[in-house]
Amino acid sequence: MPRPSQRVDTVALDLLIQRDDGVMSHAELQELGVPLSSVGHKCRPGGPWQRGLPGIVLAHNGRLTRRQQLVAALKYAGPDAVLTGATALETYGARSRAAASVHVLVPQTQHRSSSGFVVVERTWRLPVAVQQARLPLAPVARAVIDEARRTKGLDDVRALVAESVQRLRCDPLDLARELAAGQRRGSALARMALEEVLVGVRSSAEADARSALLAGGVRLPEWNVALYDAHGEFLGVVDGWYDDVAVALEIDSMEFHFTAADYKRTQRRQAKLASAGALVVPVAPGDVRRDRASFARLVGETLERAAGRPRPDIRRAP
């Protein structure tokens, strides 16, 4: 608490505003000698400041930026707070995860409730924060599982898990460890998605194909396999591969490629595979979802046809 005669440290106040994007807590302001009466005056209607959250003010009266929301949420939640869920994932660079709210973890013993745009979750397992862009983030695996518990649809959870593995380079075993360590409540969809990832599935489209094949009684391929021709030339990585009969399963859709260049690379890969003698089953994810039985039947028939021909000399990576 400031002394009655303490003057406002204007230099330190300016540094605080610059460092934290204009986000200030009441405690910080009082430490610098700014009385709460002055804070209230500056936050009056039409004043230069505004209240962002309980005990948090901003040194401007315009709309908060996303970073200001994050900083304000952390100051509101307390010094041990860690960003998690979609909030952390968007900071890591996930493309499919964005949220209007800010999800923070705090120690179980800290009695802080959600307020405004901040969702506060108390936990006995507060993770060691990863510092990125001067923000404390839960590790990717923890953020993924925290978000998965709050996500209702299996397809959305699949996409979340797949992107964390592919784009954010999250080790599936880290996801498994996080699931094992956390509570089971709300984790059913995450466990289903992780089971698919652990057998090699890397996208929602592949997961749909896997489910359709299981339902149709068709044996499953290996997933995401690197292939080479007889001369050792790299043919590409196929979504699904039946090695004994040299049949490739390809999820052929712009929806599941980040760019048009990715899609064109897929088409070139399929042409190389066909030239090397593989039978390629290209499938659009929408077709699998619309008629799972027809898709499974097509794959089964292709496997039977492939078994009646000499197997081409195509080799999988060990």
PDB file of C-alpha atoms in Angstrom:
ATOM      1  CA  MET A   1       0.000   0.000   0.000  1.00  0.00           C
ATOM      2  CA  PRO A   2       1.319   3.480  -0.807  1.00  0.00           C
ATOM      3  CA  ARG A   3       2.073   5.919   1.974  1.00  0.00           C
ATOM      4  CA  PRO A   4      -0.330   8.903   2.209  1.00  0.00           C
ATOM      5  CA  SER A   5       2.442  11.267   1.139  1.00  0.00           C
ATOM      6  CA  GLN A   6       3.775   9.031  -1.664  1.00  0.00           C
ATOM      7  CA  ARG A   7       3.958  10.671  -5.057  1.00  0.00           C
ATOM      8  CA  VAL A   8       3.023   8.920  -8.257  1.00  0.00           C
ATOM      9  CA  ASP A   9       6.072   7.390  -9.905  1.00  0.00           C
ATOM     10  CA  THR A  10       5.232   8.593 -13.412  1.00  0.00           C
ATOM     11  CA  VAL A  11       8.351   7.097 -14.984  1.00  0.00           C
ATOM     12  CA  ALA A  12       7.553   3.632 -13.618  1.00  0.00           C
ATOM     13  CA  LEU A  13       3.891   4.067 -14.606  1.00  0.00           C
ATOM     14  CA  ASP A  14       4.871   4.828 -18.207  1.00  0.00           C
ATOM     15  CA  LEU A  15       7.172   1.783 -18.257  1.00  0.00           C
ATOM     16  CA  LEU A  16       4.372  -0.411 -16.899  1.00  0.00           C
ATOM     17  CA  ILE A  17       1.980   0.828 -19.577  1.00  0.00           C
ATOM     18  CA  GLN A  18       4.529   0.179 -22.323  1.00  0.00           C
ATOM     19  CA  ARG A  19       5.567  -3.244 -21.009  1.00  0.00           C
ATOM     20  CA  ASP A  20       2.081  -4.650 -20.499  1.00  0.00           C
ATOM     21  CA  ASP A  21       0.219  -3.052 -23.400  1.00  0.00           C
ATOM     22  CA  GLY A  22      -1.561  -0.594 -21.147  1.00  0.00           C
ATOM     23  CA  VAL A  23      -2.959  -3.296 -18.832  1.00  0.00           C
ATOM     24  CA  MET A  24      -2.612  -2.494 -15.128  1.00  0.00           C
ATOM     25  CA  SER A  25      -3.881  -4.012 -11.916  1.00  0.00           C
ATOM     26  CA  HIS A  26      -5.062  -2.000  -8.937  1.00  0.00           C
ATOM     27  CA  ALA A  27      -2.206  -3.457  -6.867  1.00  0.00           C
ATOM     28  CA  GLU A  28       0.399  -2.329  -9.410  1.00  0.00           C
ATOM     29  CA  LEU A  29      -1.072   1.169  -9.564  1.00  0.00           C
ATOM     30  CA  GLN A  30      -1.175   1.537  -5.793  1.00  0.00           C
ATOM     31  CA  GLU A  31       2.420   0.342  -5.582  1.00  0.00           C
ATOM     32  CA  LEU A  32       3.354   3.214  -7.899  1.00  0.00           C
ATOM     33  CA  GLY A  33       1.469   5.713  -5.765  1.00  0.00           C
ATOM     34  CA  VAL A  34      -1.706   6.010  -7.841  1.00  0.00           C
ATOM     35  CA  PRO A  35      -4.699   6.183  -5.455  1.00  0.00           C
ATOM     36  CA  LEU A  36      -7.810   4.216  -6.363  1.00  0.00           C
ATOM     37  CA  SER A  37      -9.784   7.455  -6.362  1.00  0.00           C
ATOM     38  CA  SER A  38      -7.643   8.639  -9.272  1.00  0.00           C
ATOM     39  CA  VAL A  39      -8.182   5.318 -11.025  1.00  0.00           C
ATOM     40  CA  GLY A  40     -11.938   5.720 -10.648  1.00  0.00           C
ATOM     41  CA  HIS A  41     -11.771   9.255 -12.006  1.00  0.00           C
ATOM     42  CA  LYS A  42      -9.777   8.201 -15.075  1.00  0.00           C
ATOM     43  CA  CYS A  43     -12.230   5.338 -15.733  1.00  0.00           C
ATOM     44  CA  ARG A  44     -15.311   7.583 -15.657  1.00  0.00           C
ATOM     45  CA  PRO A  45     -17.511   7.627 -18.795  1.00  0.00           C
ATOM     46  CA  GLY A  46     -15.560   9.514 -21.435  1.00  0.00           C
ATOM     47  CA  GLY A  47     -12.364   9.291 -19.398  1.00  0.00           C
ATOM     48  CA  PRO A  48      -8.984   8.224 -20.774  1.00  0.00           C
ATOM     49  CA  TRP A  49      -8.950   4.802 -19.065  1.00  0.00           C
ATOM     50  CA  GLN A  50     -11.412   1.907 -18.796  1.00  0.00           C
ATOM     51  CA  ARG A  51     -12.092  -1.043 -16.534  1.00  0.00           C
ATOM     52  CA  GLY A  52     -11.314  -4.368 -18.201  1.00  0.00           C
ATOM     53  CA  LEU A  53     -11.949  -6.904 -15.418  1.00  0.00           C
ATOM     54  CA  PRO A  54     -12.407  -6.682 -11.653  1.00  0.00           C
ATOM     55  CA  GLY A  55      -9.249  -4.998 -10.346  1.00  0.00           C
ATOM     56  CA  ILE A  56      -7.856  -4.505 -13.867  1.00  0.00           C
ATOM     57  CA  VAL A  57      -7.819  -1.257 -15.857  1.00  0.00           C
ATOM     58  CA  LEU A  58      -6.502  -0.268 -19.272  1.00  0.00           C
ATOM     59  CA  ALA A  59      -4.754   2.977 -20.136  1.00  0.00           C
ATOM     60  CA  HIS A  60      -7.071   3.669 -23.076  1.00  0.00           C
ATOM     61  CA  ASN A  61     -10.811   3.689 -23.689  1.00  0.00           C
ATOM     62  CA  GLY A  62     -10.942   1.765 -26.989  1.00  0.00           C
ATOM     63  CA  ARG A  63     -11.512  -1.866 -27.834  1.00  0.00           C
ATOM     64  CA  LEU A  64      -9.133  -4.395 -26.266  1.00  0.00           C
ATOM     65  CA  THR A  65      -6.706  -6.174 -28.544  1.00  0.00           C
ATOM     66  CA  ARG A  66      -6.351  -9.946 -28.197  1.00  0.00           C
ATOM     67  CA  ARG A  67      -3.008  -9.544 -26.467  1.00  0.00           C
ATOM     68  CA  GLN A  68      -4.518  -7.054 -24.008  1.00  0.00           C
ATOM     69  CA  GLN A  69      -7.208  -9.602 -23.226  1.00  0.00           C
ATOM     70  CA  LEU A  70      -4.560 -12.237 -22.523  1.00  0.00           C
ATOM     71  CA  VAL A  71      -2.480  -9.949 -20.305  1.00  0.00           C
ATOM     72  CA  ALA A  72      -5.576  -8.709 -18.474  1.00  0.00           C
ATOM     73  CA  ALA A  73      -6.767 -12.284 -17.882  1.00  0.00           C
ATOM     74  CA  LEU A  74      -3.401 -13.315 -16.440  1.00  0.00           C
ATOM     75  CA  LYS A  75      -3.238 -10.309 -14.116  1.00  0.00           C
ATOM     76  CA  TYR A  76      -6.812 -10.937 -13.013  1.00  0.00           C
ATOM     77  CA  ALA A  77      -6.221 -14.651 -12.378  1.00  0.00           C
ATOM     78  CA  GLY A  78      -3.053 -14.137 -10.347  1.00  0.00           C
ATOM     79  CA  PRO A  79       0.707 -14.640 -10.574  1.00  0.00           C
ATOM     80  CA  ASP A  80       0.507 -18.438 -10.942  1.00  0.00           C
ATOM     81  CA  ALA A  81      -2.020 -18.380 -13.803  1.00  0.00           C
ATOM     82  CA  VAL A  82      -1.236 -20.266 -17.018  1.00  0.00           C
ATOM     83  CA  LEU A  83      -3.015 -19.968 -20.365  1.00  0.00           C
ATOM     84  CA  THR A  84      -4.401 -23.258 -21.671  1.00  0.00           C
ATOM     85  CA  GLY A  85      -6.901 -24.774 -24.095  1.00  0.00           C
ATOM     86  CA  ALA A  86      -7.693 -22.932 -27.320  1.00  0.00           C
ATOM     87  CA  THR A  87      -6.139 -19.771 -25.871  1.00  0.00           C
ATOM     88  CA  ALA A  88      -2.712 -21.384 -25.563  1.00  0.00           C
ATOM     89  CA  LEU A  89      -3.044 -23.245 -28.862  1.00  0.00           C
ATOM     90  CA  GLU A  90      -3.777 -20.086 -30.846  1.00  0.00           C
ATOM     91  CA  THR A  91      -0.657 -18.532 -29.311  1.00  0.00           C
ATOM     92  CA  TYR A  92       1.355 -21.604 -30.340  1.00  0.00           C
ATOM     93  CA  GLY A  93       0.095 -21.075 -33.896  1.00  0.00           C
ATOM     94  CA  ALA A  94      -2.771 -23.533 -34.281  1.00  0.00           C
ATOM     95  CA  ARG A  95      -4.927 -22.559 -37.241  1.00  0.00           C
ATOM     96  CA  SER A  96      -8.171 -24.250 -36.276  1.00  0.00           C
ATOM     97  CA  ARG A  97      -8.399 -23.116 -32.663  1.00  0.00           C
ATOM     98  CA  ALA A  98      -9.719 -19.670 -31.821  1.00  0.00           C
ATOM     99  CA  ALA A  99     -11.903 -18.591 -28.948  1.00  0.00           C
ATOM    100  CA  ALA A 100     -13.506 -15.353 -27.805  1.00  0.00           C
ATOM    101  CA  SER A 101     -12.838 -16.265 -24.173  1.00  0.00           C
ATOM    102  CA  VAL A 102      -9.478 -16.639 -22.431  1.00  0.00           C
ATOM    103  CA  HIS A 103      -8.954 -19.977 -20.660  1.00  0.00           C
ATOM    104  CA  VAL A 104      -6.596 -19.897 -17.676  1.00  0.00           C
ATOM    105  CA  LEU A 105      -5.496 -22.475 -15.117  1.00  0.00           C
ATOM    106  CA  VAL A 106      -4.927 -21.489 -11.487  1.00  0.00           C
ATOM    107  CA  PRO A 107      -3.956 -23.550  -8.430  1.00  0.00           C
ATOM    108  CA  GLN A 108      -6.813 -25.433  -6.788  1.00  0.00           C
ATOM    109  CA  THR A 109      -6.220 -23.512  -3.563  1.00  0.00           C
ATOM    110  CA  GLN A 110      -6.738 -20.155  -5.284  1.00  0.00           C
ATOM    111  CA  HIS A 111     -10.345 -19.026  -5.084  1.00  0.00           C
ATOM    112  CA  ARG A 112     -10.711 -17.038  -8.273  1.00  0.00           C
ATOM    113  CA  SER A 113     -13.875 -17.293 -10.349  1.00  0.00           C
ATOM    114  CA  SER A 114     -14.534 -16.729 -14.031  1.00  0.00           C
ATOM    115  CA  SER A 115     -15.413 -13.191 -15.029  1.00  0.00           C
ATOM    116  CA  GLY A 116     -16.176 -11.416 -18.285  1.00  0.00           C
ATOM    117  CA  PHE A 117     -14.153 -12.979 -21.087  1.00  0.00           C
ATOM    118  CA  VAL A 118     -12.011 -15.025 -18.672  1.00  0.00           C
ATOM    119  CA  VAL A 119     -12.706 -18.715 -17.959  1.00  0.00           C
ATOM    120  CA  VAL A 120     -10.867 -19.706 -14.791  1.00  0.00           C
ATOM    121  CA  GLU A 121     -10.240 -23.407 -14.138  1.00  0.00           C
ATOM    122  CA  ARG A 122      -8.810 -24.533 -10.821  1.00  0.00           C
ATOM    123  CA  THR A 123      -6.504 -27.559 -10.889  1.00  0.00           C
ATOM    124  CA  TRP A 124      -4.348 -29.671  -8.600  1.00  0.00           C
ATOM    125  CA  ARG A 125      -2.047 -30.295 -11.582  1.00  0.00           C
ATOM    126  CA  LEU A 126      -0.857 -26.839 -12.522  1.00  0.00           C
ATOM    127  CA  PRO A 127       1.659 -27.374 -15.358  1.00  0.00           C
ATOM    128  CA  VAL A 128       5.081 -25.791 -15.604  1.00  0.00           C
ATOM    129  CA  ALA A 129       4.510 -22.898 -17.977  1.00  0.00           C
ATOM    130  CA  VAL A 130       6.153 -22.566 -21.379  1.00  0.00           C
ATOM    131  CA  GLN A 131       7.076 -18.922 -21.952  1.00  0.00           C
ATOM    132  CA  GLN A 132       6.197 -17.698 -25.430  1.00  0.00           C
ATOM    133  CA  ALA A 133       5.777 -14.079 -26.492  1.00  0.00           C
ATOM    134  CA  ARG A 134       6.141 -13.216 -22.786  1.00  0.00           C
ATOM    135  CA  LEU A 135       3.046 -15.253 -21.965  1.00  0.00           C
ATOM    136  CA  PRO A 136       2.919 -18.372 -19.723  1.00  0.00           C
ATOM    137  CA  LEU A 137       1.395 -21.222 -21.717  1.00  0.00           C
ATOM    138  CA  ALA A 138       0.472 -24.755 -20.739  1.00  0.00           C
ATOM    139  CA  PRO A 139       2.515 -27.317 -22.721  1.00  0.00           C
ATOM    140  CA  VAL A 140       0.848 -28.244 -26.013  1.00  0.00           C
ATOM    141  CA  ALA A 141      -0.320 -31.671 -24.808  1.00  0.00           C
ATOM    142  CA  ARG A 142      -1.988 -30.179 -21.715  1.00  0.00           C
ATOM    143  CA  ALA A 143      -3.610 -27.404 -23.756  1.00  0.00           C
ATOM    144  CA  VAL A 144      -4.959 -29.954 -26.257  1.00  0.00           C
ATOM    145  CA  ILE A 145      -6.504 -32.186 -23.609  1.00  0.00           C
ATOM    146  CA  ASP A 146      -7.951 -29.224 -21.696  1.00  0.00           C
ATOM    147  CA  GLU A 147      -9.584 -28.012 -24.907  1.00  0.00           C
ATOM    148  CA  ALA A 148     -10.748 -31.499 -25.879  1.00  0.00           C
ATOM    149  CA  ARG A 149     -12.635 -31.824 -22.581  1.00  0.00           C
ATOM    150  CA  ARG A 150     -14.593 -28.690 -23.485  1.00  0.00           C
ATOM    151  CA  THR A 151     -15.287 -29.769 -27.097  1.00  0.00           C
ATOM    152  CA  LYS A 152     -18.494 -31.663 -27.851  1.00  0.00           C
ATOM    153  CA  GLY A 153     -18.057 -33.152 -31.341  1.00  0.00           C
ATOM    154  CA  LEU A 154     -15.779 -36.086 -32.158  1.00  0.00           C
ATOM    155  CA  ASP A 155     -14.792 -34.560 -35.511  1.00  0.00           C
ATOM    156  CA  ASP A 156     -13.711 -31.352 -33.779  1.00  0.00           C
ATOM    157  CA  VAL A 157     -11.646 -33.306 -31.247  1.00  0.00           C
ATOM    158  CA  ARG A 158     -10.086 -35.349 -34.055  1.00  0.00           C
ATOM    159  CA  ALA A 159      -9.126 -32.160 -35.881  1.00  0.00           C
ATOM    160  CA  LEU A 160      -7.710 -30.702 -32.674  1.00  0.00           C
ATOM    161  CA  VAL A 161      -5.562 -33.753 -31.945  1.00  0.00           C
ATOM    162  CA  ALA A 162      -4.479 -34.144 -35.578  1.00  0.00           C
ATOM    163  CA  GLU A 163      -3.352 -30.517 -35.872  1.00  0.00           C
ATOM    164  CA  SER A 164      -1.458 -30.695 -32.595  1.00  0.00           C
ATOM    165  CA  VAL A 165       0.496 -33.697 -33.897  1.00  0.00           C
ATOM    166  CA  GLN A 166       1.048 -32.469 -37.449  1.00  0.00           C
ATOM    167  CA  ARG A 167       1.378 -28.706 -37.156  1.00  0.00           C
ATOM    168  CA  LEU A 168       2.484 -28.195 -33.546  1.00  0.00           C
ATOM    169  CA  ARG A 169       4.703 -31.306 -33.495  1.00  0.00           C
ATOM    170  CA  CYS A 170       3.128 -32.663 -30.327  1.00  0.00           C
ATOM    171  CA  ASP A 171       4.255 -36.209 -29.511  1.00  0.00           C
ATOM    172  CA  PRO A 172       1.195 -38.517 -29.317  1.00  0.00           C
ATOM    173  CA  LEU A 173       2.791 -40.185 -26.293  1.00  0.00           C
ATOM    174  CA  ASP A 174       2.717 -36.827 -24.490  1.00  0.00           C
ATOM    175  CA  LEU A 175      -1.016 -36.677 -25.176  1.00  0.00           C
ATOM    176  CA  ALA A 176      -1.374 -40.210 -23.825  1.00  0.00           C
ATOM    177  CA  ARG A 177       0.544 -39.317 -20.666  1.00  0.00           C
ATOM    178  CA  GLU A 178      -1.590 -36.212 -20.178  1.00  0.00           C
ATOM    179  CA  LEU A 179      -4.784 -38.219 -20.533  1.00  0.00           C
ATOM    180  CA  ALA A 180      -3.522 -40.846 -18.096  1.00  0.00           C
ATOM    181  CA  ALA A 181      -2.574 -38.236 -15.509  1.00  0.00           C
ATOM    182  CA  GLY A 182      -5.790 -36.209 -15.725  1.00  0.00           C
ATOM    183  CA  GLN A 183      -9.337 -36.928 -14.683  1.00  0.00           C
ATOM    184  CA  ARG A 184     -11.421 -39.253 -16.856  1.00  0.00           C
ATOM    185  CA  ARG A 185     -14.512 -37.030 -16.767  1.00  0.00           C
ATOM    186  CA  GLY A 186     -15.035 -35.424 -20.160  1.00  0.00           C
ATOM    187  CA  SER A 187     -12.136 -37.313 -21.771  1.00  0.00           C
ATOM    188  CA  ALA A 188     -14.025 -39.946 -23.822  1.00  0.00           C
ATOM    189  CA  LEU A 189     -13.723 -38.150 -27.173  1.00  0.00           C
ATOM    190  CA  ALA A 190     -10.076 -37.338 -26.584  1.00  0.00           C
ATOM    191  CA  ARG A 191      -9.361 -41.003 -25.834  1.00  0.00           C
ATOM    192  CA  MET A 192     -11.080 -42.096 -29.046  1.00  0.00           C
ATOM    193  CA  ALA A 193      -9.148 -39.555 -31.116  1.00  0.00           C
ATOM    194  CA  LEU A 194      -5.863 -40.470 -29.454  1.00  0.00           C
ATOM    195  CA  GLU A 195      -6.423 -44.192 -30.083  1.00  0.00           C
ATOM    196  CA  GLU A 196      -6.677 -43.360 -33.788  1.00  0.00           C
ATOM    197  CA  VAL A 197      -3.527 -41.225 -33.695  1.00  0.00           C
ATOM    198  CA  LEU A 198      -1.531 -43.953 -31.930  1.00  0.00           C
ATOM    199  CA  VAL A 199      -2.210 -46.379 -34.793  1.00  0.00           C
ATOM    200  CA  GLY A 200      -0.971 -43.799 -37.283  1.00  0.00           C
ATOM    201  CA  VAL A 201      -4.120 -41.854 -38.213  1.00  0.00           C
ATOM    202  CA  ARG A 202      -3.286 -38.182 -38.703  1.00  0.00           C
ATOM    203  CA  SER A 203      -6.515 -36.490 -39.804  1.00  0.00           C
ATOM    204  CA  SER A 204     -10.281 -36.513 -39.318  1.00  0.00           C
ATOM    205  CA  ALA A 205     -10.647 -37.862 -42.855  1.00  0.00           C
ATOM    206  CA  GLU A 206      -8.394 -40.821 -42.108  1.00  0.00           C
ATOM    207  CA  ALA A 207     -10.298 -41.442 -38.879  1.00  0.00           C
ATOM    208  CA  ASP A 208     -13.589 -41.522 -40.789  1.00  0.00           C
ATOM    209  CA  ALA A 209     -12.103 -43.962 -43.294  1.00  0.00           C
ATOM    210  CA  ARG A 210     -10.816 -46.175 -40.495  1.00  0.00           C
ATOM    211  CA  SER A 211     -14.258 -46.256 -38.831  1.00  0.00           C
ATOM    212  CA  ALA A 212     -15.961 -47.098 -42.127  1.00  0.00           C
ATOM    213  CA  LEU A 213     -13.560 -49.974 -42.819  1.00  0.00           C
ATOM    214  CA  LEU A 214     -14.065 -51.382 -39.320  1.00  0.00           C
ATOM    215  CA  ALA A 215     -17.845 -51.153 -39.692  1.00  0.00           C
ATOM    216  CA  GLY A 216     -17.674 -52.833 -43.111  1.00  0.00           C
ATOM    217  CA  GLY A 217     -15.496 -55.702 -41.917  1.00  0.00           C
ATOM    218  CA  VAL A 218     -12.593 -54.715 -44.180  1.00  0.00           C
ATOM    219  CA  ARG A 219      -9.101 -55.129 -42.789  1.00  0.00           C
ATOM    220  CA  LEU A 220      -7.289 -51.938 -41.929  1.00  0.00           C
ATOM    221  CA  PRO A 221      -4.241 -50.564 -43.728  1.00  0.00           C
ATOM    222  CA  GLU A 222      -1.113 -49.166 -42.191  1.00  0.00           C
ATOM    223  CA  TRP A 223      -1.474 -45.414 -41.947  1.00  0.00           C
ATOM    224  CA  ASN A 224       0.887 -42.741 -43.296  1.00  0.00           C
ATOM    225  CA  VAL A 225       3.523 -44.982 -44.847  1.00  0.00           C
ATOM    226  CA  ALA A 226       6.572 -43.811 -46.831  1.00  0.00           C
ATOM    227  CA  LEU A 227       7.059 -45.742 -50.082  1.00  0.00           C
ATOM    228  CA  TYR A 228       9.972 -46.284 -52.516  1.00  0.00           C
ATOM    229  CA  ASP A 229      10.216 -47.943 -55.911  1.00  0.00           C
ATOM    230  CA  ALA A 230      12.594 -50.771 -56.860  1.00  0.00           C
ATOM    231  CA  HIS A 231      15.399 -48.277 -57.527  1.00  0.00           C
ATOM    232  CA  GLY A 232      15.028 -46.571 -54.155  1.00  0.00           C
ATOM    233  CA  GLU A 233      13.292 -43.508 -55.535  1.00  0.00           C
ATOM    234  CA  PHE A 234      10.902 -41.927 -53.021  1.00  0.00           C
ATOM    235  CA  LEU A 235       7.295 -42.209 -54.185  1.00  0.00           C
ATOM    236  CA  GLY A 236       5.670 -40.366 -51.298  1.00  0.00           C
ATOM    237  CA  VAL A 237       3.799 -40.917 -48.046  1.00  0.00           C
ATOM    238  CA  VAL A 238       0.365 -42.442 -48.558  1.00  0.00           C
ATOM    239  CA  ASP A 239      -2.557 -42.115 -46.149  1.00  0.00           C
ATOM    240  CA  GLY A 240      -3.188 -45.862 -46.065  1.00  0.00           C
ATOM    241  CA  TRP A 241      -1.124 -48.798 -47.360  1.00  0.00           C
ATOM    242  CA  TYR A 242      -1.819 -52.519 -47.800  1.00  0.00           C
ATOM    243  CA  ASP A 243       1.719 -53.799 -48.213  1.00  0.00           C
ATOM    244  CA  ASP A 244       0.968 -57.415 -49.174  1.00  0.00           C
ATOM    245  CA  VAL A 245      -1.014 -56.357 -52.259  1.00  0.00           C
ATOM    246  CA  ALA A 246       0.454 -52.873 -52.910  1.00  0.00           C
ATOM    247  CA  VAL A 247      -2.789 -50.929 -52.564  1.00  0.00           C
ATOM    248  CA  ALA A 248      -2.732 -47.299 -51.500  1.00  0.00           C
ATOM    249  CA  LEU A 249      -5.606 -45.425 -49.882  1.00  0.00           C
ATOM    250  CA  GLU A 250      -5.517 -41.660 -50.493  1.00  0.00           C
ATOM    251  CA  ILE A 251      -7.726 -39.027 -48.867  1.00  0.00           C
ATOM    252  CA  ASP A 252      -8.138 -36.757 -51.861  1.00  0.00           C
ATOM    253  CA  SER A 253      -9.724 -33.453 -50.798  1.00  0.00           C
ATOM    254  CA  MET A 254      -8.802 -29.779 -50.656  1.00  0.00           C
ATOM    255  CA  GLU A 255     -10.612 -29.655 -47.304  1.00  0.00           C
ATOM    256  CA  PHE A 256      -7.796 -31.634 -45.682  1.00  0.00           C
ATOM    257  CA  HIS A 257      -4.854 -29.862 -47.306  1.00  0.00           C
ATOM    258  CA  PHE A 258      -3.612 -26.531 -46.034  1.00  0.00           C
ATOM    259  CA  THR A 259      -2.889 -25.109 -49.518  1.00  0.00           C
ATOM    260  CA  ALA A 260      -3.562 -25.716 -53.202  1.00  0.00           C
ATOM    261  CA  ALA A 261       0.112 -26.703 -53.534  1.00  0.00           C
ATOM    262  CA  ASP A 262      -0.483 -29.521 -51.020  1.00  0.00           C
ATOM    263  CA  TYR A 263      -3.374 -30.769 -53.133  1.00  0.00           C
ATOM    264  CA  LYS A 264      -1.301 -30.726 -56.333  1.00  0.00           C
ATOM    265  CA  ARG A 265       1.493 -32.636 -54.584  1.00  0.00           C
ATOM    266  CA  THR A 266      -1.064 -35.289 -53.647  1.00  0.00           C
ATOM    267  CA  GLN A 267      -2.133 -35.641 -57.280  1.00  0.00           C
ATOM    268  CA  ARG A 268       1.481 -35.971 -58.455  1.00  0.00           C
ATOM    269  CA  ARG A 269       2.165 -38.577 -55.793  1.00  0.00           C
ATOM    270  CA  GLN A 270      -0.821 -40.631 -56.894  1.00  0.00           C
ATOM    271  CA  ALA A 271       0.401 -40.557 -60.504  1.00  0.00           C
ATOM    272  CA  LYS A 272       3.854 -41.781 -59.442  1.00  0.00           C
ATOM    273  CA  LEU A 273       2.329 -44.587 -57.399  1.00  0.00           C
ATOM    274  CA  ALA A 274       0.163 -45.731 -60.301  1.00  0.00           C
ATOM    275  CA  SER A 275       3.167 -45.626 -62.623  1.00  0.00           C
ATOM    276  CA  ALA A 276       5.086 -47.847 -60.193  1.00  0.00           C
ATOM    277  CA  GLY A 277       2.258 -50.390 -60.271  1.00  0.00           C
ATOM    278  CA  ALA A 278       0.327 -49.631 -57.102  1.00  0.00           C
ATOM    279  CA  LEU A 279      -3.445 -49.641 -57.134  1.00  0.00           C
ATOM    280  CA  VAL A 280      -4.593 -46.301 -55.710  1.00  0.00           C
ATOM    281  CA  VAL A 281      -8.018 -45.827 -54.125  1.00  0.00           C
ATOM    282  CA  PRO A 282      -8.602 -42.051 -54.057  1.00  0.00           C
ATOM    283  CA  VAL A 283     -11.476 -41.077 -51.802  1.00  0.00           C
ATOM    284  CA  ALA A 284     -13.094 -37.783 -50.857  1.00  0.00           C
ATOM    285  CA  PRO A 285     -13.913 -37.436 -47.148  1.00  0.00           C
ATOM    286  CA  GLY A 286     -17.466 -36.358 -47.987  1.00  0.00           C
ATOM    287  CA  ASP A 287     -18.026 -39.575 -49.938  1.00  0.00           C
ATOM    288  CA  VAL A 288     -16.929 -41.670 -46.959  1.00  0.00           C
ATOM    289  CA  ARG A 289     -19.324 -39.865 -44.646  1.00  0.00           C
ATOM    290  CA  ARG A 290     -22.246 -40.033 -47.077  1.00  0.00           C
ATOM    291  CA  ASP A 291     -21.935 -43.763 -47.834  1.00  0.00           C
ATOM    292  CA  ARG A 292     -19.610 -45.629 -45.502  1.00  0.00           C
ATOM    293  CA  ALA A 293     -20.752 -49.030 -46.755  1.00  0.00           C
ATOM    294  CA  SER A 294     -19.955 -48.208 -50.406  1.00  0.00           C
ATOM    295  CA  PHE A 295     -16.509 -46.963 -49.466  1.00  0.00           C
ATOM    296  CA  ALA A 296     -15.723 -50.108 -47.482  1.00  0.00           C
ATOM    297  CA  ARG A 297     -17.021 -52.257 -50.342  1.00  0.00           C
ATOM    298  CA  LEU A 298     -14.820 -50.392 -52.850  1.00  0.00           C
ATOM    299  CA  VAL A 299     -11.707 -50.952 -50.756  1.00  0.00           C
ATOM    300  CA  GLY A 300     -12.555 -54.626 -50.229  1.00  0.00           C
ATOM    301  CA  GLU A 301     -13.079 -55.180 -53.944  1.00  0.00           C
ATOM    302  CA  THR A 302      -9.813 -53.415 -54.771  1.00  0.00           C
ATOM    303  CA  LEU A 303      -7.937 -55.650 -52.332  1.00  0.00           C
ATOM    304  CA  GLU A 304      -9.416 -58.753 -53.978  1.00  0.00           C
ATOM    305  CA  ARG A 305      -8.485 -57.501 -57.445  1.00  0.00           C
ATOM    306  CA  ALA A 306      -4.950 -56.606 -56.319  1.00  0.00           C
ATOM    307  CA  ALA A 307      -4.412 -60.062 -54.856  1.00  0.00           C
ATOM    308  CA  GLY A 308      -4.916 -61.593 -58.304  1.00  0.00           C
ATOM    309  CA  ARG A 309      -2.005 -59.736 -59.915  1.00  0.00           C
ATOM    310  CA  PRO A 310       1.763 -59.976 -59.415  1.00  0.00           C
ATOM    311  CA  ARG A 311       2.815 -57.615 -56.661  1.00  0.00           C
ATOM    312  CA  PRO A 312       4.867 -54.675 -58.005  1.00  0.00           C
ATOM    313  CA  ASP A 313       8.256 -54.007 -56.438  1.00  0.00           C
ATOM    314  CA  ILE A 314       7.258 -51.163 -54.110  1.00  0.00           C
ATOM    315  CA  ARG A 315       8.921 -50.995 -50.745  1.00  0.00           C
ATOM    316  CA  ARG A 316       7.749 -49.393 -47.545  1.00  0.00           C
ATOM    317  CA  ALA A 317      10.120 -47.556 -45.232  1.00  0.00           C
ATOM    318  CA  PRO A 318      11.257 -49.749 -42.361  1.00  0.00           C
TER     319      PRO A 318
END
